[in-house]
PDB file of C-alpha atoms in Angstrom:
ATOM      1  CA  MET A   1      23.206  -1.480  -0.470  1.00  0.00           C
ATOM      2  CA  GLY A   2      25.298  -1.072  -3.488  1.00  0.00           C
ATOM      3  CA  ALA A   3      27.843   0.761  -1.518  1.00  0.00           C
ATOM      4  CA  VAL A   4      28.334  -2.191   0.891  1.00  0.00           C
ATOM      5  CA  GLY A   5      28.282  -4.631  -2.011  1.00  0.00           C
ATOM      6  CA  PHE A   6      25.094  -6.425  -0.811  1.00  0.00           C
ATOM      7  CA  ASN A   7      23.675  -7.586  -4.259  1.00  0.00           C
ATOM      8  CA  PHE A   8      20.934  -9.909  -2.991  1.00  0.00           C
ATOM      9  CA  PRO A   9      17.705  -8.029  -3.298  1.00  0.00           C
ATOM     10  CA  VAL A  10      15.414 -10.911  -2.286  1.00  0.00           C
ATOM     11  CA  ALA A  11      17.554 -11.771   0.658  1.00  0.00           C
ATOM     12  CA  LEU A  12      17.522  -8.120   1.599  1.00  0.00           C
ATOM     13  CA  SER A  13      13.850  -8.262   1.595  1.00  0.00           C
ATOM     14  CA  LEU A  14      13.707 -11.611   3.647  1.00  0.00           C
ATOM     15  CA  ILE A  15      16.147  -9.900   6.223  1.00  0.00           C
ATOM     16  CA  HIS A  16      13.798  -6.996   6.464  1.00  0.00           C
ATOM     17  CA  TYR A  17      10.595  -8.893   7.003  1.00  0.00           C
ATOM     18  CA  LEU A  18      12.459 -11.300   9.610  1.00  0.00           C
ATOM     19  CA  PHE A  19      13.413  -8.001  11.397  1.00  0.00           C
ATOM     20  CA  ALA A  20       9.930  -6.769  11.100  1.00  0.00           C
ATOM     21  CA  PHE A  21       8.512 -10.111  12.529  1.00  0.00           C
ATOM     22  CA  ALA A  22      11.109  -9.891  15.293  1.00  0.00           C
ATOM     23  CA  LEU A  23      10.060  -6.475  16.284  1.00  0.00           C
ATOM     24  CA  MET A  24       6.325  -7.335  16.279  1.00  0.00           C
ATOM     25  CA  SER A  25       7.127 -10.449  18.417  1.00  0.00           C
ATOM     26  CA  VAL A  26       8.508  -8.073  21.048  1.00  0.00           C
ATOM     27  CA  LEU A  27       5.323  -5.804  20.816  1.00  0.00           C
ATOM     28  CA  LYS A  28       3.226  -8.864  21.099  1.00  0.00           C
ATOM     29  CA  ALA A  29       5.141 -10.133  24.166  1.00  0.00           C
ATOM     30  CA  LEU A  30       4.526  -6.615  25.911  1.00  0.00           C
ATOM     31  CA  TYR A  31       0.780  -7.083  24.855  1.00  0.00           C
ATOM     32  CA  LEU A  32       0.998  -4.086  22.606  1.00  0.00           C
ATOM     33  CA  LEU A  33      -0.062  -5.995  19.587  1.00  0.00           C
ATOM     34  CA  PRO A  34      -3.554  -7.167  18.810  1.00  0.00           C
ATOM     35  CA  ILE A  35      -3.159 -10.604  17.171  1.00  0.00           C
ATOM     36  CA  ALA A  36      -6.659 -10.875  15.633  1.00  0.00           C
ATOM     37  CA  SER A  37      -9.288  -8.748  13.736  1.00  0.00           C
ATOM     38  CA  PRO A  38     -12.084  -7.721  16.062  1.00  0.00           C
ATOM     39  CA  SER A  39     -14.592  -9.195  13.528  1.00  0.00           C
ATOM     40  CA  LYS A  40     -12.659 -12.483  13.167  1.00  0.00           C
ATOM     41  CA  SER A  41     -14.286 -12.738   9.581  1.00  0.00           C
ATOM     42  CA  THR A  42     -11.125 -12.801   7.224  1.00  0.00           C
ATOM     43  CA  PRO A  43     -10.456 -16.242   5.825  1.00  0.00           C
ATOM     44  CA  PHE A  44      -6.918 -17.501   5.757  1.00  0.00           C
ATOM     45  CA  SER A  45      -7.117 -17.838   2.088  1.00  0.00           C
ATOM     46  CA  SER A  46      -7.330 -14.075   2.016  1.00  0.00           C
ATOM     47  CA  LEU A  47      -4.470 -13.721   4.088  1.00  0.00           C
ATOM     48  CA  PHE A  48      -2.378 -16.179   2.369  1.00  0.00           C
ATOM     49  CA  ALA A  49      -3.011 -14.444  -0.910  1.00  0.00           C
ATOM     50  CA  LEU A  50      -1.918 -11.231   0.446  1.00  0.00           C
ATOM     51  CA  GLY A  51       1.207 -12.515   2.120  1.00  0.00           C
ATOM     52  CA  ALA A  52       2.100 -14.187  -1.306  1.00  0.00           C
ATOM     53  CA  VAL A  53       1.315 -11.133  -3.425  1.00  0.00           C
ATOM     54  CA  MET A  54       3.407  -9.092  -0.973  1.00  0.00           C
ATOM     55  CA  SER A  55       6.479 -11.080  -1.510  1.00  0.00           C
ATOM     56  CA  PHE A  56       6.175 -10.873  -5.042  1.00  0.00           C
ATOM     57  CA  SER A  57       5.683  -7.101  -4.828  1.00  0.00           C
ATOM     58  CA  THR A  58       8.610  -6.203  -2.531  1.00  0.00           C
ATOM     59  CA  GLY A  59      11.103  -8.873  -4.162  1.00  0.00           C
ATOM     60  CA  LEU A  60      10.420  -7.640  -7.660  1.00  0.00           C
ATOM     61  CA  ALA A  61      10.761  -4.189  -6.649  1.00  0.00           C
ATOM     62  CA  ASN A  62      13.948  -4.672  -4.978  1.00  0.00           C
ATOM     63  CA  ILE A  63      15.229  -6.460  -8.055  1.00  0.00           C
ATOM     64  CA  SER A  64      14.008  -4.043 -10.515  1.00  0.00           C
ATOM     65  CA  LEU A  65      16.031  -1.147  -8.615  1.00  0.00           C
ATOM     66  CA  LYS A  66      19.150  -3.365  -8.951  1.00  0.00           C
ATOM     67  CA  HIS A  67      18.973  -3.952 -12.658  1.00  0.00           C
ATOM     68  CA  ASN A  68      17.241  -0.786 -13.937  1.00  0.00           C
ATOM     69  CA  SER A  69      17.949   3.041 -13.468  1.00  0.00           C
ATOM     70  CA  VAL A  70      15.786   5.029 -10.968  1.00  0.00           C
ATOM     71  CA  GLY A  71      14.045   6.657 -14.036  1.00  0.00           C
ATOM     72  CA  PHE A  72      12.757   3.329 -15.497  1.00  0.00           C
ATOM     73  CA  TYR A  73      11.867   2.213 -12.014  1.00  0.00           C
ATOM     74  CA  GLN A  74       9.626   5.367 -11.740  1.00  0.00           C
ATOM     75  CA  MET A  75       8.026   4.652 -15.238  1.00  0.00           C
ATOM     76  CA  ALA A  76       7.036   1.273 -13.852  1.00  0.00           C
ATOM     77  CA  LYS A  77       5.577   2.905 -10.819  1.00  0.00           C
ATOM     78  CA  ILE A  78       3.547   5.367 -12.584  1.00  0.00           C
ATOM     79  CA  ALA A  79       2.076   2.306 -14.552  1.00  0.00           C
ATOM     80  CA  VAL A  80       0.650   1.131 -11.061  1.00  0.00           C
ATOM     81  CA  THR A  81      -1.967   3.892 -11.239  1.00  0.00           C
ATOM     82  CA  PRO A  82      -3.855   2.774 -14.145  1.00  0.00           C
ATOM     83  CA  THR A  83      -3.399  -0.897 -13.101  1.00  0.00           C
ATOM     84  CA  ILE A  84      -5.121  -0.259  -9.897  1.00  0.00           C
ATOM     85  CA  VAL A  85      -8.049   1.351 -11.629  1.00  0.00           C
ATOM     86  CA  VAL A  86      -8.693  -1.422 -13.895  1.00  0.00           C
ATOM     87  CA  ALA A  87      -8.058  -4.234 -11.118  1.00  0.00           C
ATOM     88  CA  GLU A  88     -10.499  -2.508  -8.620  1.00  0.00           C
ATOM     89  CA  PHE A  89     -13.148  -2.687 -11.533  1.00  0.00           C
ATOM     90  CA  ILE A  90     -12.399  -6.066 -12.329  1.00  0.00           C
ATOM     91  CA  LEU A  91     -12.211  -7.402  -8.702  1.00  0.00           C
ATOM     92  CA  PHE A  92     -14.881  -4.958  -6.841  1.00  0.00           C
ATOM     93  CA  LYS A  93     -16.830  -3.444  -9.727  1.00  0.00           C
ATOM     94  CA  LYS A  94     -15.464   0.007  -8.477  1.00  0.00           C
ATOM     95  CA  LYS A  95     -15.494   2.972 -10.589  1.00  0.00           C
ATOM     96  CA  VAL A  96     -13.466   6.089 -10.579  1.00  0.00           C
ATOM     97  CA  SER A  97     -15.219   9.385 -11.760  1.00  0.00           C
ATOM     98  CA  LEU A  98     -13.963  11.247 -14.897  1.00  0.00           C
ATOM     99  CA  ARG A  99     -12.679  14.065 -13.069  1.00  0.00           C
ATOM    100  CA  LYS A 100     -10.494  11.865 -10.798  1.00  0.00           C
ATOM    101  CA  VAL A 101      -9.043   9.983 -13.791  1.00  0.00           C
ATOM    102  CA  SER A 102      -8.065  13.065 -15.675  1.00  0.00           C
ATOM    103  CA  THR A 103      -6.604  14.332 -12.319  1.00  0.00           C
ATOM    104  CA  LEU A 104      -4.414  11.183 -12.173  1.00  0.00           C
ATOM    105  CA  VAL A 105      -3.392  11.555 -15.646  1.00  0.00           C
ATOM    106  CA  VAL A 106      -1.988  15.210 -14.879  1.00  0.00           C
ATOM    107  CA  VAL A 107      -0.248  13.667 -11.848  1.00  0.00           C
ATOM    108  CA  SER A 108       1.270  10.823 -13.586  1.00  0.00           C
ATOM    109  CA  PHE A 109       2.330  13.137 -16.349  1.00  0.00           C
ATOM    110  CA  GLY A 110       3.844  15.747 -14.031  1.00  0.00           C
ATOM    111  CA  VAL A 111       5.610  12.998 -11.863  1.00  0.00           C
ATOM    112  CA  ALA A 112       7.153  11.507 -15.260  1.00  0.00           C
ATOM    113  CA  VAL A 113       8.324  14.855 -16.565  1.00  0.00           C
ATOM    114  CA  ALA A 114       9.855  15.630 -12.987  1.00  0.00           C
ATOM    115  CA  THR A 115      11.530  12.297 -12.237  1.00  0.00           C
ATOM    116  CA  VAL A 116      12.084  10.308 -15.325  1.00  0.00           C
ATOM    117  CA  THR A 117      15.553  11.635 -16.428  1.00  0.00           C
ATOM    118  CA  ASP A 118      17.060   8.384 -17.500  1.00  0.00           C
ATOM    119  CA  LEU A 119      15.657   5.172 -18.746  1.00  0.00           C
ATOM    120  CA  GLU A 120      18.736   2.897 -18.654  1.00  0.00           C
ATOM    121  CA  PHE A 121      17.621  -0.931 -18.439  1.00  0.00           C
ATOM    122  CA  ASN A 122      18.449  -4.426 -19.720  1.00  0.00           C
ATOM    123  CA  PHE A 123      16.009  -6.919 -20.858  1.00  0.00           C
ATOM    124  CA  PHE A 124      15.841  -8.856 -17.718  1.00  0.00           C
ATOM    125  CA  GLY A 125      15.438  -5.792 -15.636  1.00  0.00           C
ATOM    126  CA  ALA A 126      12.482  -4.672 -18.094  1.00  0.00           C
ATOM    127  CA  CYS A 127      10.810  -8.031 -17.581  1.00  0.00           C
ATOM    128  CA  VAL A 128      11.070  -7.815 -13.782  1.00  0.00           C
ATOM    129  CA  ALA A 129       9.781  -4.162 -13.722  1.00  0.00           C
ATOM    130  CA  LEU A 130       6.792  -5.181 -16.080  1.00  0.00           C
ATOM    131  CA  ALA A 131       6.187  -8.319 -13.921  1.00  0.00           C
ATOM    132  CA  TRP A 132       6.325  -6.005 -10.683  1.00  0.00           C
ATOM    133  CA  ILE A 133       3.435  -3.812 -11.780  1.00  0.00           C
ATOM    134  CA  ILE A 134       0.408  -6.205 -11.222  1.00  0.00           C
ATOM    135  CA  PRO A 135       1.727  -7.489  -7.926  1.00  0.00           C
ATOM    136  CA  SER A 136       2.250  -4.130  -6.657  1.00  0.00           C
ATOM    137  CA  ALA A 137      -1.263  -3.136  -7.722  1.00  0.00           C
ATOM    138  CA  VAL A 138      -2.900  -6.132  -6.418  1.00  0.00           C
ATOM    139  CA  ASN A 139      -0.938  -5.994  -3.096  1.00  0.00           C
ATOM    140  CA  LYS A 140      -2.461  -2.272  -2.329  1.00  0.00           C
ATOM    141  CA  ILE A 141      -5.861  -3.086  -3.258  1.00  0.00           C
ATOM    142  CA  LEU A 142      -6.089  -6.353  -1.101  1.00  0.00           C
ATOM    143  CA  TRP A 143      -4.257  -4.713   1.663  1.00  0.00           C
ATOM    144  CA  SER A 144      -6.731  -1.618   2.000  1.00  0.00           C
ATOM    145  CA  ASN A 145      -9.815  -3.997   1.267  1.00  0.00           C
ATOM    146  CA  LEU A 146      -8.861  -6.392   3.844  1.00  0.00           C
ATOM    147  CA  GLN A 147      -7.924  -3.864   6.616  1.00  0.00           C
ATOM    148  CA  GLN A 148     -11.001  -1.761   6.136  1.00  0.00           C
ATOM    149  CA  SER A 149     -13.436  -4.563   5.623  1.00  0.00           C
ATOM    150  CA  GLY A 150     -12.150  -6.604   8.633  1.00  0.00           C
ATOM    151  CA  ASN A 151     -11.499  -3.890  10.959  1.00  0.00           C
ATOM    152  CA  TRP A 152      -7.753  -4.774  11.193  1.00  0.00           C
ATOM    153  CA  THR A 153      -5.036  -2.753  12.612  1.00  0.00           C
ATOM    154  CA  ALA A 154      -2.068  -2.309  10.617  1.00  0.00           C
ATOM    155  CA  LEU A 155       0.131  -4.094  13.008  1.00  0.00           C
ATOM    156  CA  ALA A 156      -2.219  -6.942  13.343  1.00  0.00           C
ATOM    157  CA  LEU A 157      -2.436  -7.563   9.793  1.00  0.00           C
ATOM    158  CA  MET A 158       1.235  -7.449   9.388  1.00  0.00           C
ATOM    159  CA  TRP A 159       1.606  -9.929  12.003  1.00  0.00           C
ATOM    160  CA  LYS A 160      -0.665 -12.382  10.222  1.00  0.00           C
ATOM    161  CA  THR A 161       0.797 -12.009   6.691  1.00  0.00           C
ATOM    162  CA  THR A 162       4.573 -11.817   7.419  1.00  0.00           C
ATOM    163  CA  PRO A 163       5.249 -15.266   8.117  1.00  0.00           C
ATOM    164  CA  ILE A 164       3.671 -16.120   4.623  1.00  0.00           C
ATOM    165  CA  THR A 165       5.807 -13.461   2.977  1.00  0.00           C
ATOM    166  CA  ILE A 166       8.787 -14.842   4.535  1.00  0.00           C
ATOM    167  CA  PHE A 167       7.996 -18.352   3.303  1.00  0.00           C
ATOM    168  CA  PHE A 168       7.633 -17.058  -0.197  1.00  0.00           C
ATOM    169  CA  PHE A 169      10.984 -15.164   0.117  1.00  0.00           C
ATOM    170  CA  ILE A 170      12.889 -18.209   1.181  1.00  0.00           C
ATOM    171  CA  VAL A 171      11.458 -19.964  -1.965  1.00  0.00           C
ATOM    172  CA  LEU A 172      12.140 -17.168  -4.268  1.00  0.00           C
ATOM    173  CA  MET A 173      15.724 -16.255  -2.993  1.00  0.00           C
ATOM    174  CA  PRO A 174      17.509 -19.332  -4.558  1.00  0.00           C
ATOM    175  CA  LEU A 175      15.676 -18.600  -7.921  1.00  0.00           C
ATOM    176  CA  LEU A 176      16.168 -14.765  -8.210  1.00  0.00           C
ATOM    177  CA  ASP A 177      19.153 -13.946  -6.170  1.00  0.00           C
ATOM    178  CA  PRO A 178      22.936 -14.484  -7.235  1.00  0.00           C
ATOM    179  CA  PRO A 179      25.263 -17.134  -5.488  1.00  0.00           C
ATOM    180  CA  GLY A 180      27.488 -15.716  -2.661  1.00  0.00           C
ATOM    181  CA  LEU A 181      25.225 -14.831   0.108  1.00  0.00           C
ATOM    182  CA  LEU A 182      27.063 -16.826   2.624  1.00  0.00           C
ATOM    183  CA  SER A 183      30.691 -15.434   1.534  1.00  0.00           C
ATOM    184  CA  PHE A 184      29.343 -11.933   1.780  1.00  0.00           C
ATOM    185  CA  SER A 185      31.476  -9.917   4.357  1.00  0.00           C
ATOM    186  CA  TRP A 186      29.477  -9.799   7.478  1.00  0.00           C
ATOM    187  CA  ASP A 187      31.498  -7.200   9.297  1.00  0.00           C
ATOM    188  CA  PHE A 188      30.084  -4.744  11.998  1.00  0.00           C
ATOM    189  CA  LYS A 189      29.898  -1.933   9.474  1.00  0.00           C
ATOM    190  CA  ASN A 190      27.925  -4.035   6.863  1.00  0.00           C
ATOM    191  CA  SER A 191      25.807  -5.547   9.136  1.00  0.00           C
ATOM    192  CA  SER A 192      24.780  -2.474  10.812  1.00  0.00           C
ATOM    193  CA  THR A 193      23.993  -0.878   7.407  1.00  0.00           C
ATOM    194  CA  ILE A 194      21.581  -3.869   6.481  1.00  0.00           C
ATOM    195  CA  ILE A 195      19.983  -3.715  10.132  1.00  0.00           C
ATOM    196  CA  ILE A 196      19.538   0.189   9.786  1.00  0.00           C
ATOM    197  CA  SER A 197      17.866  -0.578   6.301  1.00  0.00           C
ATOM    198  CA  ALA A 198      15.691  -3.192   7.917  1.00  0.00           C
ATOM    199  CA  LEU A 199      14.421  -0.728  10.750  1.00  0.00           C
ATOM    200  CA  PHE A 200      13.581   1.964   8.289  1.00  0.00           C
ATOM    201  CA  GLY A 201      11.817  -0.858   5.944  1.00  0.00           C
ATOM    202  CA  PHE A 202       9.775  -1.789   8.837  1.00  0.00           C
ATOM    203  CA  LEU A 203       8.699   1.793   9.501  1.00  0.00           C
ATOM    204  CA  LEU A 204       8.126   2.241   5.818  1.00  0.00           C
ATOM    205  CA  GLN A 205       5.820  -0.912   5.799  1.00  0.00           C
ATOM    206  CA  TRP A 206       4.046   0.188   8.869  1.00  0.00           C
ATOM    207  CA  SER A 207       3.385   3.650   7.841  1.00  0.00           C
ATOM    208  CA  GLY A 208       2.190   2.347   4.415  1.00  0.00           C
ATOM    209  CA  ALA A 209      -0.287   0.011   5.925  1.00  0.00           C
ATOM    210  CA  LEU A 210      -1.655   2.795   7.932  1.00  0.00           C
ATOM    211  CA  ALA A 211      -2.105   4.868   4.952  1.00  0.00           C
ATOM    212  CA  LEU A 212      -3.757   1.894   3.061  1.00  0.00           C
ATOM    213  CA  GLY A 213      -6.005   1.355   5.887  1.00  0.00           C
ATOM    214  CA  ALA A 214      -7.136   4.730   6.265  1.00  0.00           C
ATOM    215  CA  THR A 215      -7.353   5.733   2.577  1.00  0.00           C
ATOM    216  CA  SER A 216      -7.567   3.741  -0.634  1.00  0.00           C
ATOM    217  CA  ALA A 217      -5.067   2.049  -2.947  1.00  0.00           C
ATOM    218  CA  LEU A 218      -5.353   4.869  -5.423  1.00  0.00           C
ATOM    219  CA  ALA A 219      -4.731   7.365  -2.399  1.00  0.00           C
ATOM    220  CA  HIS A 220      -1.701   5.525  -1.436  1.00  0.00           C
ATOM    221  CA  VAL A 221      -0.223   5.695  -4.931  1.00  0.00           C
ATOM    222  CA  VAL A 222      -0.850   9.345  -5.255  1.00  0.00           C
ATOM    223  CA  LEU A 223       0.759   9.614  -1.667  1.00  0.00           C
ATOM    224  CA  GLY A 224       3.848   7.710  -2.980  1.00  0.00           C
ATOM    225  CA  GLN A 225       4.287  10.081  -5.854  1.00  0.00           C
ATOM    226  CA  PHE A 226       3.854  13.205  -3.401  1.00  0.00           C
ATOM    227  CA  LYS A 227       6.730  11.714  -1.500  1.00  0.00           C
ATOM    228  CA  THR A 228       8.903  11.511  -4.555  1.00  0.00           C
ATOM    229  CA  ILE A 229       8.135  15.194  -5.706  1.00  0.00           C
ATOM    230  CA  VAL A 230       8.771  16.340  -2.159  1.00  0.00           C
ATOM    231  CA  ILE A 231      12.172  14.656  -2.299  1.00  0.00           C
ATOM    232  CA  MET A 232      13.277  16.298  -5.259  1.00  0.00           C
ATOM    233  CA  LEU A 233      12.036  19.731  -4.447  1.00  0.00           C
ATOM    234  CA  SER A 234      13.598  19.418  -1.055  1.00  0.00           C
ATOM    235  CA  GLY A 235      16.892  18.735  -2.664  1.00  0.00           C
ATOM    236  CA  TYR A 236      16.454  21.753  -4.812  1.00  0.00           C
ATOM    237  CA  LEU A 237      15.465  24.201  -1.844  1.00  0.00           C
ATOM    238  CA  VAL A 238      17.555  22.893   0.965  1.00  0.00           C
ATOM    239  CA  PHE A 239      20.413  21.266  -0.561  1.00  0.00           C
ATOM    240  CA  LYS A 240      20.763  23.558  -3.784  1.00  0.00           C
ATOM    241  CA  SER A 241      20.665  20.661  -6.348  1.00  0.00           C
ATOM    242  CA  ASP A 242      19.583  21.254  -9.774  1.00  0.00           C
ATOM    243  CA  PRO A 243      17.066  18.968 -11.334  1.00  0.00           C
ATOM    244  CA  GLY A 244      16.518  21.354 -14.339  1.00  0.00           C
ATOM    245  CA  PHE A 245      13.683  23.555 -15.196  1.00  0.00           C
ATOM    246  CA  THR A 246      11.776  20.965 -17.063  1.00  0.00           C
ATOM    247  CA  SER A 247      11.770  18.621 -13.763  1.00  0.00           C
ATOM    248  CA  LEU A 248      10.551  21.719 -11.603  1.00  0.00           C
ATOM    249  CA  CYS A 249       7.748  22.448 -14.174  1.00  0.00           C
ATOM    250  CA  GLY A 250       6.778  18.749 -13.998  1.00  0.00           C
ATOM    251  CA  ALA A 251       6.872  18.875 -10.224  1.00  0.00           C
ATOM    252  CA  VAL A 252       4.597  22.154 -10.038  1.00  0.00           C
ATOM    253  CA  ILE A 253       2.093  20.090 -12.566  1.00  0.00           C
ATOM    254  CA  ALA A 254       2.186  17.141 -10.205  1.00  0.00           C
ATOM    255  CA  LEU A 255       1.582  19.201  -7.182  1.00  0.00           C
ATOM    256  CA  ALA A 256      -1.401  20.824  -8.703  1.00  0.00           C
ATOM    257  CA  GLY A 257      -2.880  17.572  -9.786  1.00  0.00           C
ATOM    258  CA  MET A 258      -2.373  16.001  -6.320  1.00  0.00           C
ATOM    259  CA  SER A 259      -4.173  19.051  -4.785  1.00  0.00           C
ATOM    260  CA  VAL A 260      -7.059  18.618  -7.149  1.00  0.00           C
ATOM    261  CA  TYR A 261      -7.271  14.885  -6.513  1.00  0.00           C
ATOM    262  CA  THR A 262      -7.150  15.653  -2.527  1.00  0.00           C
ATOM    263  CA  TYR A 263     -10.088  18.272  -2.889  1.00  0.00           C
ATOM    264  CA  LEU A 264     -12.170  15.698  -4.997  1.00  0.00           C
ATOM    265  CA  GLY A 265     -11.604  13.004  -2.642  1.00  0.00           C
ATOM    266  CA  MET A 266     -12.487  15.108   0.266  1.00  0.00           C
ATOM    267  CA  LYS A 267     -15.607  16.207  -1.310  1.00  0.00           C
ATOM    268  CA  GLU A 268     -16.623  12.682  -2.235  1.00  0.00           C
ATOM    269  CA  SER A 269     -16.081  11.703   1.339  1.00  0.00           C
ATOM    270  CA  ALA A 270     -18.213  14.354   2.643  1.00  0.00           C
ATOM    271  CA  ALA A 271     -20.945  13.600   0.196  1.00  0.00           C
ATOM    272  CA  ASN A 272     -20.908   9.975   1.243  1.00  0.00           C
ATOM    273  CA  ALA A 273     -20.848  10.939   4.857  1.00  0.00           C
ATOM    274  CA  ARG A 274     -23.912  13.005   4.241  1.00  0.00           C
ATOM    275  CA  ARG A 275     -25.617  10.227   2.183  1.00  0.00           C
ATOM    276  CA  ASN A 276     -24.969   7.870   5.000  1.00  0.00           C
ATOM    277  CA  SER A 277     -26.281  10.187   7.562  1.00  0.00           C
ATOM    278  CA  LEU A 278     -29.481  10.759   5.774  1.00  0.00           C
ATOM    279  CA  ASN A 279     -29.859   6.996   5.174  1.00  0.00           C
ATOM    280  CA  SER A 280     -29.455   6.376   8.847  1.00  0.00           C
ATOM    281  CA  ARG A 281     -32.043   9.024   9.880  1.00  0.00           C
ATOM    282  CA  GLN A 282     -34.562   7.761   7.182  1.00  0.00           C
ATOM    283  CA  ASN A 283     -34.006   4.175   8.586  1.00  0.00           C
ATOM    284  CA  SER A 284     -34.694   5.383  12.025  1.00  0.00           C
ATOM    285  CA  HIS A 285     -37.834   7.043  11.016  1.00  0.00           C
ATOM    286  CA  LEU A 286     -38.821   3.908   9.283  1.00  0.00           C
ATOM    287  CA  LYS A 287     -38.384   1.904  12.272  1.00  0.00           C
ATOM    288  CA  LYS A 288     -40.367   4.277  14.464  1.00  0.00           C
ATOM    289  CA  ALA A 289     -43.347   4.511  12.155  1.00  0.00           C
ATOM    290  CA  LYS A 290     -43.300   0.534  11.836  1.00  0.00           C
ATOM    291  CA  ALA A 291     -43.417   0.508  15.609  1.00  0.00           C
ATOM    292  CA  ILE A 292     -46.061   2.678  15.736  1.00  0.00           C
ATOM    293  CA  VAL A 293     -48.166   0.928  13.151  1.00  0.00           C
ATOM    294  CA  ASP A 294     -47.540  -2.393  14.816  1.00  0.00           C
ATOM    295  CA  GLY A 295     -48.655  -1.084  18.153  1.00  0.00           C
ATOM    296  CA  GLU A 296     -51.905   0.367  16.633  1.00  0.00           C
ATOM    297  CA  ASN A 297     -52.697  -2.982  14.773  1.00  0.00           C
ATOM    298  CA  PRO A 298     -55.795  -4.581  16.467  1.00  0.00           C
ATOM    299  CA  GLU A 299     -54.429  -8.069  16.099  1.00  0.00           C
ATOM    300  CA  THR A 300     -51.478  -6.913  18.227  1.00  0.00           C
ATOM    301  CA  LYS A 301     -53.550  -5.440  20.966  1.00  0.00           C
ATOM    302  CA  PRO A 302     -54.640  -7.303  24.057  1.00  0.00           C
ATOM    303  CA  MET A 303     -58.387  -8.179  24.366  1.00  0.00           C
ATOM    304  CA  ASP A 304     -60.443  -5.947  26.436  1.00  0.00           C
ATOM    305  CA  SER A 305     -61.747  -7.758  29.548  1.00  0.00           C
ATOM    306  CA  VAL A 306     -65.453  -8.399  29.450  1.00  0.00           C
TER     307      VAL A 306
END
């Protein structure tokens, strides 16, 4: 966006979400988009809160990228991990095992060493980055919780929350964007670039929603850090870029931590599946035993004819 001179981060977010809503409207018209949760148990207040938090998360992220270096932005992204741990404990009393916490520390350290090469920022940019951390964490937690508890599909939940997010972008745009949007050169090249970015933004939002629905907020953060490391290593292996020995060591540390985190997550999932299966079998046996006892109870037997 800097290359085409589009310096309106909230307006860019608004265009992305308008484009996403238009695409989903087409899918809905073709009957390819479910418009409601199968359980229909999600209150509107929860959807409204998610849409509002999402607008702050996306808008502040783009503003942070405008005013800060990528290295400072990465530091803010790393800070999202402990914020999610604390927020999930406060909101849902969810605890993370000590082994997972240790692994997350290793992952965050490795990503910091690998990617934080510059820390250029100004006071306003630093305030925006710090203000972005909490909405970003809460957005991931709420999305994962709502999608899993309400049995929402990713597109259906996006359809319900996108109009709310668009409303908040319209409110935030005159407050946080500089003037001059209407005087921007909307020629074919610039407009095409913005539309292409909106298409990729939609695919990014959709894939992120799929990941949050299938895993958890913490796993989604680790996945994002894995993406960052893959981009850096791909540049080194494919395009012969030289990130430096220190960054490569950080990437190896981060990948090792991510592998251990994935192993621990799979191990916990398998243990939970076995526990649920055992509980299900025990409940089944109890029901059968209760049915047998009730059947042998004299009070439930029909009286013999005299």
